[in-house]
């Protein structure tokens, strides 16, 4: 409570399972925390109904999350963004929500995870907050995030080969129930390590023609499975070892002064297809695709919201790479009209084509090493 009369009820948009460390981080504000309802088609419909038509699909999902949270009584909304025009969307979302008649405060966190920069805003909500306490919450949330990312990385790589159906989901769901209860960094790290050991002990059977596929692209549609129609799970169902590199842990590790060094590394990996940074994660999409191609991966999925400029910029380099090396890249763009059935059909065809290619069989004329969806 900031002024003795207004009880804050904080909420935020979904993005994968990161709600767990976000709740830990938000608890420093000493407010009631309302996690938005689980993402559904209604979430998207609300966002589409009240958004400008031209904005990207992450904006619309976030707006839908905000509306559903406000309907449940939230009056303090948190918006984090940056790297592309999404960093400016907080002001637009706030204006739309106020035009709809909602009363609330918007806390916008834009930049490179700069806790000192955010601390003044946090103090406005919780005047009793000390920097030492804020730092402790941040470190615990980061430990939870790293545990979450490490566990889900193992699941992406192994769940497609499970012997007993659902065994990986059982361990994952238990981990997600227990992670919010970790009260120290050591507890979060131990839970992560124990869960990884349990996952790695589950019996799997990898086929001789196992496929390895990387997933690159825009961060939101990569990390929010509802928005991409659970493509990683769909790949796993088809016996694919899935690799993804964009995670919150990765983004934090390359924030601030580490960003310039990481960008130099990515541009080195992207040669000769890029010479300059193309914005957001577009450079990383090219760099990691080139790296995976050189490492003998079977193919890459490139995911982006329709109209995402950094990833549109990256596509020219990716298409050239695909042509020059006959390396399979499946391009998928998402908007409000994207069909889940259509995505599943394209994934099925892509995996079939990869297996034919792996076995050295001719690919039908109707197929291509490169598929583009705009």
XYZ file of C-alpha atoms in Angstrom:
374
model
C 0.000 0.000 0.000
C 1.686 3.168 -1.131
C -0.388 5.972 0.386
C -2.252 4.350 3.261
C -5.518 4.179 1.312
C -4.939 2.332 -1.978
C -4.225 -1.402 -1.814
C -2.194 -2.358 -4.831
C -3.096 -5.523 -6.733
C -0.285 -6.245 -9.159
C -0.458 -8.245 -12.377
C 1.665 -8.863 -15.474
C 1.475 -10.663 -18.840
C 2.228 -14.355 -19.235
C 5.315 -15.611 -21.035
C 5.905 -19.324 -20.718
C 6.427 -20.455 -17.103
C 8.283 -17.283 -16.114
C 5.325 -16.268 -13.956
C 7.092 -18.131 -11.120
C 10.231 -15.947 -10.892
C 8.151 -12.864 -11.774
C 5.985 -13.480 -8.695
C 9.153 -13.856 -6.598
C 10.505 -10.587 -7.984
C 7.176 -8.778 -7.549
C 6.875 -9.876 -3.927
C 9.442 -7.195 -3.020
C 6.679 -4.650 -3.636
C 4.587 -6.058 -0.778
C 1.395 -6.075 -2.838
C -1.286 -8.606 -3.603
C -0.220 -10.430 -6.787
C -2.838 -11.532 -9.310
C -1.498 -13.922 -11.938
C -3.644 -13.524 -15.086
C -5.855 -16.455 -16.078
C -4.319 -19.196 -18.169
C -3.928 -18.143 -21.803
C -6.921 -19.036 -23.943
C -8.428 -18.007 -27.254
C -10.392 -15.367 -25.315
C -7.071 -13.747 -24.314
C -6.183 -13.293 -27.956
C -9.674 -12.198 -28.956
C -9.662 -9.452 -26.311
C -6.255 -8.251 -27.429
C -7.190 -8.255 -31.113
C -10.485 -6.456 -30.495
C -8.821 -3.509 -28.757
C -5.427 -3.303 -30.534
C -4.393 -1.428 -33.674
C -4.542 -3.902 -36.535
C -0.895 -3.449 -37.569
C 0.772 -4.195 -34.211
C 2.526 -7.513 -33.595
C 0.879 -10.495 -31.964
C 2.840 -10.203 -28.663
C 1.242 -6.778 -28.133
C -2.204 -8.324 -28.585
C -1.561 -11.219 -26.213
C -0.184 -8.850 -23.584
C -3.176 -6.536 -23.918
C -5.525 -9.498 -23.531
C -3.645 -10.563 -20.392
C -3.982 -7.048 -18.971
C -7.720 -6.895 -19.629
C -8.305 -10.275 -17.988
C -6.210 -9.186 -14.998
C -8.070 -5.878 -14.685
C -11.368 -7.756 -14.814
C -10.188 -9.649 -11.726
C -9.375 -6.474 -9.820
C -5.739 -5.689 -10.682
C -4.805 -2.013 -10.421
C -1.019 -2.141 -10.880
C 0.254 -3.485 -14.197
C 3.878 -4.270 -15.011
C 5.177 -4.047 -18.562
C 8.734 -4.972 -19.529
C 10.154 -4.619 -22.990
C 12.899 -3.347 -25.200
C 15.145 -4.284 -28.081
C 12.585 -3.330 -30.728
C 9.446 -1.199 -30.988
C 7.888 -3.349 -28.256
C 9.773 -1.137 -25.842
C 7.365 1.664 -26.768
C 4.189 -0.400 -26.497
C 3.619 0.230 -22.797
C 2.438 3.781 -23.452
C 0.075 2.618 -26.196
C -1.326 -0.220 -24.087
C -1.868 2.151 -21.178
C -3.760 4.609 -23.408
C -5.979 1.841 -24.807
C -6.817 0.489 -21.350
C -7.638 3.955 -20.010
C -9.892 4.590 -23.024
C -11.702 1.381 -22.060
C -12.414 2.895 -18.646
C -9.938 1.022 -16.454
C -8.203 2.789 -13.581
C -4.716 1.533 -12.747
C -1.033 2.416 -12.525
C 1.365 1.144 -15.209
C 4.894 0.290 -14.101
C 7.070 0.175 -17.229
C 10.440 -1.551 -16.970
C 12.346 -0.858 -20.168
C 16.025 -1.653 -20.555
C 18.674 -4.214 -19.703
C 17.543 -5.690 -16.359
C 18.987 -2.687 -14.508
C 17.846 -3.199 -10.919
C 19.327 0.110 -9.767
C 17.435 1.894 -12.498
C 14.171 0.218 -11.516
C 14.648 0.661 -7.765
C 13.210 4.195 -7.675
C 10.008 2.961 -9.330
C 9.816 0.044 -6.894
C 10.227 2.418 -3.925
C 7.243 4.409 -5.130
C 5.093 1.300 -4.687
C 6.741 0.073 -1.483
C 8.414 2.957 0.416
C 9.802 0.495 2.987
C 11.787 -1.387 0.356
C 15.562 -1.360 0.799
C 18.008 -1.981 -2.000
C 19.408 -4.935 -0.068
C 15.963 -6.526 0.048
C 15.340 -5.778 -3.632
C 18.670 -7.375 -4.530
C 17.830 -10.490 -2.506
C 14.500 -10.874 -4.324
C 16.214 -10.336 -7.668
C 18.886 -12.949 -6.989
C 16.324 -15.536 -5.891
C 14.155 -14.833 -8.947
C 17.233 -15.191 -11.161
C 18.138 -18.522 -9.534
C 14.589 -19.751 -10.150
C 14.778 -18.557 -13.753
C 18.051 -20.385 -14.360
C 16.665 -23.576 -12.813
C 13.546 -23.275 -14.962
C 15.499 -22.721 -18.176
C 17.924 -25.576 -17.449
C 15.107 -28.048 -16.697
C 13.108 -27.099 -19.776
C 16.234 -27.357 -21.953
C 16.595 -31.013 -20.925
C 12.915 -31.617 -21.644
C 13.206 -30.135 -25.146
C 16.144 -32.397 -25.946
C 14.882 -35.677 -24.436
C 11.086 -35.797 -24.118
C 10.572 -36.782 -27.751
C 12.157 -40.150 -27.041
C 10.457 -41.095 -23.769
C 9.649 -44.777 -23.313
C 6.652 -44.167 -21.064
C 4.321 -41.540 -22.462
C 3.892 -38.570 -20.123
C 6.868 -39.378 -17.907
C 8.630 -36.096 -18.672
C 5.422 -34.101 -18.159
C 4.963 -35.635 -14.695
C 8.413 -34.550 -13.549
C 8.026 -31.120 -15.167
C 4.654 -30.448 -13.527
C 5.989 -31.428 -10.105
C 8.966 -29.123 -10.616
C 6.638 -26.233 -11.509
C 4.619 -26.860 -8.328
C 7.702 -26.910 -6.117
C 9.715 -24.063 -7.647
C 7.548 -21.256 -6.175
C 8.232 -22.613 -2.675
C 12.014 -22.283 -2.947
C 13.010 -19.555 -0.501
C 16.762 -19.430 -1.070
C 19.135 -19.547 -4.008
C 20.507 -22.853 -2.730
C 17.025 -24.385 -2.651
C 16.267 -23.244 -6.202
C 19.598 -24.574 -7.468
C 19.123 -27.908 -5.675
C 15.595 -28.345 -7.013
C 16.842 -27.629 -10.518
C 19.758 -30.039 -10.232
C 17.622 -32.793 -8.672
C 14.961 -32.387 -11.358
C 17.525 -32.542 -14.162
C 18.989 -35.705 -12.651
C 15.507 -37.226 -12.472
C 14.761 -36.262 -16.072
C 18.064 -37.672 -17.312
C 17.337 -40.940 -15.477
C 14.035 -41.436 -17.313
C 14.348 -44.167 -19.968
C 14.473 -42.953 -23.551
C 14.954 -44.590 -26.915
C 16.529 -42.483 -29.632
C 15.997 -43.832 -33.180
C 18.873 -44.188 -35.603
C 17.340 -41.470 -37.778
C 16.838 -39.034 -34.898
C 16.391 -35.443 -36.035
C 18.040 -32.429 -34.390
C 16.251 -29.154 -35.040
C 16.993 -25.669 -33.741
C 14.310 -23.069 -33.041
C 15.226 -19.406 -33.524
C 13.327 -16.138 -33.900
C 11.504 -13.455 -31.919
C 11.676 -13.915 -28.163
C 7.951 -13.809 -27.266
C 6.703 -16.364 -29.773
C 9.691 -18.535 -28.884
C 9.077 -18.466 -25.132
C 5.250 -18.372 -24.944
C 4.109 -21.813 -26.140
C 0.435 -20.844 -26.429
C 1.347 -18.169 -28.965
C 3.312 -20.594 -31.168
C 0.829 -23.500 -30.864
C 3.297 -25.516 -28.779
C 5.659 -26.127 -31.693
C 8.389 -27.540 -29.451
C 5.999 -30.137 -28.078
C 4.762 -30.920 -31.595
C 8.345 -31.443 -32.752
C 9.034 -33.708 -29.780
C 5.976 -35.810 -30.662
C 7.616 -36.391 -34.040
C 10.833 -37.690 -32.504
C 12.877 -34.494 -32.726
C 15.622 -33.305 -30.383
C 14.797 -29.606 -30.008
C 17.365 -26.879 -29.288
C 16.424 -23.297 -28.367
C 18.821 -20.582 -27.282
C 16.642 -17.561 -26.468
C 15.731 -17.719 -22.774
C 15.460 -15.146 -20.005
C 18.628 -16.577 -18.426
C 20.493 -15.979 -21.679
C 19.101 -12.460 -21.978
C 20.148 -11.545 -18.415
C 23.648 -12.962 -18.898
C 24.147 -10.718 -21.942
C 22.618 -7.563 -20.475
C 24.487 -4.368 -19.737
C 28.227 -4.295 -20.384
C 28.193 -7.929 -21.569
C 25.933 -6.975 -24.480
C 28.660 -5.515 -26.721
C 30.888 -8.569 -26.310
C 27.999 -10.918 -27.050
C 27.016 -8.932 -30.152
C 30.580 -9.183 -31.471
C 30.402 -12.941 -30.897
C 27.091 -13.228 -32.739
C 28.273 -11.169 -35.693
C 31.304 -13.412 -35.906
C 29.060 -16.477 -36.010
C 26.802 -14.821 -38.593
C 29.594 -14.126 -41.113
C 29.395 -13.797 -44.082
C 25.627 -13.338 -43.963
C 25.513 -10.313 -41.652
C 27.908 -7.475 -41.027
C 25.722 -5.330 -38.774
C 23.191 -5.886 -35.985
C 19.652 -6.044 -37.416
C 17.821 -5.446 -34.118
C 16.371 -7.418 -31.215
C 17.141 -11.147 -31.703
C 17.381 -10.994 -35.501
C 21.174 -11.159 -35.448
C 21.060 -14.140 -33.099
C 18.623 -15.921 -35.435
C 21.168 -15.732 -38.254
C 24.182 -16.496 -36.063
C 22.692 -19.552 -34.382
C 21.252 -20.920 -37.624
C 24.690 -20.672 -39.236
C 26.257 -22.357 -36.198
C 23.700 -25.201 -36.201
C 24.155 -25.737 -39.921
C 27.910 -26.074 -39.438
C 27.344 -28.493 -36.547
C 25.313 -30.842 -38.725
C 21.804 -30.133 -37.472
C 19.008 -31.391 -39.691
C 17.087 -28.111 -39.920
C 15.879 -24.941 -38.232
C 12.492 -23.386 -37.458
C 12.369 -19.608 -37.651
C 9.415 -18.176 -35.709
C 8.287 -14.559 -35.707
C 5.212 -12.371 -35.316
C 3.882 -11.138 -38.653
C 5.583 -7.820 -39.432
C 8.413 -8.208 -36.881
C 11.065 -5.992 -38.482
C 14.231 -7.449 -36.870
C 13.231 -10.970 -37.919
C 12.115 -9.799 -41.369
C 15.600 -8.324 -41.744
C 17.107 -11.646 -40.664
C 15.070 -13.624 -43.191
C 17.023 -12.383 -46.205
C 20.252 -13.742 -44.726
C 18.554 -16.983 -43.667
C 17.048 -17.528 -47.119
C 20.451 -16.991 -48.728
C 22.028 -19.451 -46.293
C 19.336 -22.020 -47.070
C 19.795 -21.643 -50.833
C 23.572 -21.761 -50.804
C 23.813 -24.836 -48.585
C 20.429 -26.512 -49.290
C 19.889 -26.274 -45.557
C 16.223 -26.719 -44.509
C 14.656 -23.735 -42.762
C 10.951 -23.554 -42.051
C 9.737 -19.948 -41.693
C 6.548 -19.444 -39.679
C 4.865 -16.091 -39.081
C 2.132 -15.707 -36.480
C -0.825 -13.351 -36.425
C -4.391 -13.510 -35.146
C -5.488 -15.519 -38.196
C -2.797 -18.204 -38.017
C -4.294 -21.695 -37.973
C -3.056 -24.278 -35.484
C -4.021 -27.048 -37.897
C -2.050 -25.358 -40.646
C 1.038 -25.132 -38.423
C 0.789 -28.807 -37.489
C 0.460 -29.784 -41.148
C 3.558 -27.786 -42.065
C 5.544 -29.257 -39.166
C 4.555 -32.769 -40.229
C 5.639 -32.101 -43.814
C 8.877 -30.475 -42.655
C 9.827 -33.434 -40.443
C 8.963 -35.888 -43.230
C 11.172 -33.930 -45.619
C 14.036 -33.870 -43.097
C 13.881 -37.639 -42.695
C 13.820 -38.205 -46.448
C 16.829 -35.929 -46.764
C 18.610 -37.736 -43.911
C 18.083 -41.080 -45.647
C 19.299 -39.668 -48.961
C 15.946 -40.104 -50.676
C 14.778 -37.691 -53.344
C 12.507 -34.919 -52.104
C 9.258 -34.536 -54.093
C 9.011 -31.496 -56.332
C 6.220 -30.120 -54.141
C 8.623 -29.947 -51.203
C 11.475 -27.542 -50.688
C 14.490 -27.166 -48.467
C 13.085 -23.753 -47.653
C 9.490 -22.890 -46.818
C 8.333 -19.332 -46.328
C 5.161 -18.127 -44.629
C 4.498 -14.394 -44.662
